[in-house]
XYZ file of C-alpha atoms in Angstrom:
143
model
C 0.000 0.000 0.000
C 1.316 3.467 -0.810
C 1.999 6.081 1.367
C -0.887 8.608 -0.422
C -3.589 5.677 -0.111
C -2.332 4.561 3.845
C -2.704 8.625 4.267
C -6.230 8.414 2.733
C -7.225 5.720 5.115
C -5.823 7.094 7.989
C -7.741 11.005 6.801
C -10.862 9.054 6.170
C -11.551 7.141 9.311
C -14.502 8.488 11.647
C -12.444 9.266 14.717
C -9.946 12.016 12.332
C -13.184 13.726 10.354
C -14.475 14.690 13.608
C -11.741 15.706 15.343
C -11.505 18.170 12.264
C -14.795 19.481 12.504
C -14.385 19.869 16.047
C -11.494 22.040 15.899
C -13.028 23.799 12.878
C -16.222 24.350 15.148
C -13.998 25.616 18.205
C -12.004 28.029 16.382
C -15.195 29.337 15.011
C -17.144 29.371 18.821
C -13.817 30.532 19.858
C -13.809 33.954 17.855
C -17.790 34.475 18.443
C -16.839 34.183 22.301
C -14.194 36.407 22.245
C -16.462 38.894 20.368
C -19.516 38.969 22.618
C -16.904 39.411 25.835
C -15.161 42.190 23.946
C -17.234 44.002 22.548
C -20.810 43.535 24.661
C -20.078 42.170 27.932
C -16.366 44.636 28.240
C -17.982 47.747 27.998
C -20.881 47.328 30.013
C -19.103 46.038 32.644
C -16.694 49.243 32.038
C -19.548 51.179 32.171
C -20.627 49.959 35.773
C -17.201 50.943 36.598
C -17.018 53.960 35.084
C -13.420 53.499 33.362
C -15.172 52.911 29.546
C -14.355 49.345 27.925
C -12.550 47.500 30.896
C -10.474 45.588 28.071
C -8.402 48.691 27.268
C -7.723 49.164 31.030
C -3.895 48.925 31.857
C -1.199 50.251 34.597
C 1.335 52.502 33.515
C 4.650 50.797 35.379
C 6.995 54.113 34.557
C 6.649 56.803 36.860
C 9.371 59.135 34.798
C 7.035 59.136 31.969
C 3.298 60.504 31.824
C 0.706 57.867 31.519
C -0.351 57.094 27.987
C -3.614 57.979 27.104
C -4.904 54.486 25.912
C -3.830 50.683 25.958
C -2.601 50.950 22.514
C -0.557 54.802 23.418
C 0.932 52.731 25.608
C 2.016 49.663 23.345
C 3.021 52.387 21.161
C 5.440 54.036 23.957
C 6.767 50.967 24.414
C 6.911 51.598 28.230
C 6.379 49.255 31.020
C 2.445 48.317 31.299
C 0.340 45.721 32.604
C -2.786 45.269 30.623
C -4.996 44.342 33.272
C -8.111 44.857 31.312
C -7.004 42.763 28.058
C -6.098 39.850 31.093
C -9.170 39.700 32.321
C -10.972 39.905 29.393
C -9.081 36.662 28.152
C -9.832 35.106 30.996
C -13.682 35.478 30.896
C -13.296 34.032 27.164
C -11.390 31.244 28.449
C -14.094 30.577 31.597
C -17.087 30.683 29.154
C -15.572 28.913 26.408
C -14.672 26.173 29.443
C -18.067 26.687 30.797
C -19.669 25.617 27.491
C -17.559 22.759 26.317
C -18.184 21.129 30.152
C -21.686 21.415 29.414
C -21.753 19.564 25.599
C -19.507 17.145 27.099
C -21.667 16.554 30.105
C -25.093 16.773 28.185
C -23.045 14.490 25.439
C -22.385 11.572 28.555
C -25.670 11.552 29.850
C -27.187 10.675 26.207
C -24.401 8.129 25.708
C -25.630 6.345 29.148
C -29.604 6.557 28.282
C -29.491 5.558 24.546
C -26.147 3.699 23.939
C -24.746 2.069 27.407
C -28.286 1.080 28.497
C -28.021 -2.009 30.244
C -30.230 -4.760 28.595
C -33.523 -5.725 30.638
C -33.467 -9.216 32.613
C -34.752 -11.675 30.717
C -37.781 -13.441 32.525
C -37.611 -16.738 34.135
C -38.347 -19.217 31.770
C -41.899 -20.609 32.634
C -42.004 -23.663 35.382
C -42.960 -26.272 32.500
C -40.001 -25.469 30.629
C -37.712 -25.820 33.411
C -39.237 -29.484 34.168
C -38.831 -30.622 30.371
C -35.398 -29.369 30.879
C -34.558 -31.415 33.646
C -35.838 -34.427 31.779
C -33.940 -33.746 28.519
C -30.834 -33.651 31.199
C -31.843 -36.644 33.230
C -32.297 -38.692 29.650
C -29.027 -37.521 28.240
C -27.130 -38.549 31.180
C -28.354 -42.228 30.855
Protein backbone atom coordinates (compact mmCIF):
# COMPACT_ATOMS: atom_id res chain seq x y z
CA UNK A 1 0.00 0.00 0.00
CA UNK A 2 1.32 3.47 -0.81
CA UNK A 3 2.00 6.08 1.37
CA UNK A 4 -0.89 8.61 -0.42
CA UNK A 5 -3.59 5.68 -0.11
CA UNK A 6 -2.33 4.56 3.85
CA UNK A 7 -2.70 8.62 4.27
CA UNK A 8 -6.23 8.41 2.73
CA UNK A 9 -7.23 5.72 5.11
CA UNK A 10 -5.82 7.09 7.99
CA UNK A 11 -7.74 11.00 6.80
CA UNK A 12 -10.86 9.05 6.17
CA UNK A 13 -11.55 7.14 9.31
CA UNK A 14 -14.50 8.49 11.65
CA UNK A 15 -12.44 9.27 14.72
CA UNK A 16 -9.95 12.02 12.33
CA UNK A 17 -13.18 13.73 10.35
CA UNK A 18 -14.48 14.69 13.61
CA UNK A 19 -11.74 15.71 15.34
CA UNK A 20 -11.51 18.17 12.26
CA UNK A 21 -14.80 19.48 12.50
CA UNK A 22 -14.39 19.87 16.05
CA UNK A 23 -11.49 22.04 15.90
CA UNK A 24 -13.03 23.80 12.88
CA UNK A 25 -16.22 24.35 15.15
CA UNK A 26 -14.00 25.62 18.20
CA UNK A 27 -12.00 28.03 16.38
CA UNK A 28 -15.19 29.34 15.01
CA UNK A 29 -17.14 29.37 18.82
CA UNK A 30 -13.82 30.53 19.86
CA UNK A 31 -13.81 33.95 17.85
CA UNK A 32 -17.79 34.47 18.44
CA UNK A 33 -16.84 34.18 22.30
CA UNK A 34 -14.19 36.41 22.25
CA UNK A 35 -16.46 38.89 20.37
CA UNK A 36 -19.52 38.97 22.62
CA UNK A 37 -16.90 39.41 25.84
CA UNK A 38 -15.16 42.19 23.95
CA UNK A 39 -17.23 44.00 22.55
CA UNK A 40 -20.81 43.54 24.66
CA UNK A 41 -20.08 42.17 27.93
CA UNK A 42 -16.37 44.64 28.24
CA UNK A 43 -17.98 47.75 28.00
CA UNK A 44 -20.88 47.33 30.01
CA UNK A 45 -19.10 46.04 32.64
CA UNK A 46 -16.69 49.24 32.04
CA UNK A 47 -19.55 51.18 32.17
CA UNK A 48 -20.63 49.96 35.77
CA UNK A 49 -17.20 50.94 36.60
CA UNK A 50 -17.02 53.96 35.08
CA UNK A 51 -13.42 53.50 33.36
CA UNK A 52 -15.17 52.91 29.55
CA UNK A 53 -14.36 49.35 27.92
CA UNK A 54 -12.55 47.50 30.90
CA UNK A 55 -10.47 45.59 28.07
CA UNK A 56 -8.40 48.69 27.27
CA UNK A 57 -7.72 49.16 31.03
CA UNK A 58 -3.90 48.92 31.86
CA UNK A 59 -1.20 50.25 34.60
CA UNK A 60 1.33 52.50 33.51
CA UNK A 61 4.65 50.80 35.38
CA UNK A 62 6.99 54.11 34.56
CA UNK A 63 6.65 56.80 36.86
CA UNK A 64 9.37 59.14 34.80
CA UNK A 65 7.03 59.14 31.97
CA UNK A 66 3.30 60.50 31.82
CA UNK A 67 0.71 57.87 31.52
CA UNK A 68 -0.35 57.09 27.99
CA UNK A 69 -3.61 57.98 27.10
CA UNK A 70 -4.90 54.49 25.91
CA UNK A 71 -3.83 50.68 25.96
CA UNK A 72 -2.60 50.95 22.51
CA UNK A 73 -0.56 54.80 23.42
CA UNK A 74 0.93 52.73 25.61
CA UNK A 75 2.02 49.66 23.34
CA UNK A 76 3.02 52.39 21.16
CA UNK A 77 5.44 54.04 23.96
CA UNK A 78 6.77 50.97 24.41
CA UNK A 79 6.91 51.60 28.23
CA UNK A 80 6.38 49.25 31.02
CA UNK A 81 2.44 48.32 31.30
CA UNK A 82 0.34 45.72 32.60
CA UNK A 83 -2.79 45.27 30.62
CA UNK A 84 -5.00 44.34 33.27
CA UNK A 85 -8.11 44.86 31.31
CA UNK A 86 -7.00 42.76 28.06
CA UNK A 87 -6.10 39.85 31.09
CA UNK A 88 -9.17 39.70 32.32
CA UNK A 89 -10.97 39.91 29.39
CA UNK A 90 -9.08 36.66 28.15
CA UNK A 91 -9.83 35.11 31.00
CA UNK A 92 -13.68 35.48 30.90
CA UNK A 93 -13.30 34.03 27.16
CA UNK A 94 -11.39 31.24 28.45
CA UNK A 95 -14.09 30.58 31.60
CA UNK A 96 -17.09 30.68 29.15
CA UNK A 97 -15.57 28.91 26.41
CA UNK A 98 -14.67 26.17 29.44
CA UNK A 99 -18.07 26.69 30.80
CA UNK A 100 -19.67 25.62 27.49
CA UNK A 101 -17.56 22.76 26.32
CA UNK A 102 -18.18 21.13 30.15
CA UNK A 103 -21.69 21.41 29.41
CA UNK A 104 -21.75 19.56 25.60
CA UNK A 105 -19.51 17.15 27.10
CA UNK A 106 -21.67 16.55 30.11
CA UNK A 107 -25.09 16.77 28.18
CA UNK A 108 -23.05 14.49 25.44
CA UNK A 109 -22.39 11.57 28.55
CA UNK A 110 -25.67 11.55 29.85
CA UNK A 111 -27.19 10.67 26.21
CA UNK A 112 -24.40 8.13 25.71
CA UNK A 113 -25.63 6.34 29.15
CA UNK A 114 -29.60 6.56 28.28
CA UNK A 115 -29.49 5.56 24.55
CA UNK A 116 -26.15 3.70 23.94
CA UNK A 117 -24.75 2.07 27.41
CA UNK A 118 -28.29 1.08 28.50
CA UNK A 119 -28.02 -2.01 30.24
CA UNK A 120 -30.23 -4.76 28.59
CA UNK A 121 -33.52 -5.72 30.64
CA UNK A 122 -33.47 -9.22 32.61
CA UNK A 123 -34.75 -11.67 30.72
CA UNK A 124 -37.78 -13.44 32.53
CA UNK A 125 -37.61 -16.74 34.13
CA UNK A 126 -38.35 -19.22 31.77
CA UNK A 127 -41.90 -20.61 32.63
CA UNK A 128 -42.00 -23.66 35.38
CA UNK A 129 -42.96 -26.27 32.50
CA UNK A 130 -40.00 -25.47 30.63
CA UNK A 131 -37.71 -25.82 33.41
CA UNK A 132 -39.24 -29.48 34.17
CA UNK A 133 -38.83 -30.62 30.37
CA UNK A 134 -35.40 -29.37 30.88
CA UNK A 135 -34.56 -31.42 33.65
CA UNK A 136 -35.84 -34.43 31.78
CA UNK A 137 -33.94 -33.75 28.52
CA UNK A 138 -30.83 -33.65 31.20
CA UNK A 139 -31.84 -36.64 33.23
CA UNK A 140 -32.30 -38.69 29.65
CA UNK A 141 -29.03 -37.52 28.24
CA UNK A 142 -27.13 -38.55 31.18
CA UNK A 143 -28.35 -42.23 30.85
Amino acid sequence: MGLIQEFQKFAMRGNVVDMAVGIIMGGAFGKIVASFVGDILMPVVGSFTGKGSLGSQFLWLDPEVEKPASLAAAREAGGPYIAWGAFVQTTIDFLIIAISIFLVVKLMNRIQEEFVNKPEAEKPAPPEDILLLREIRDALKKE
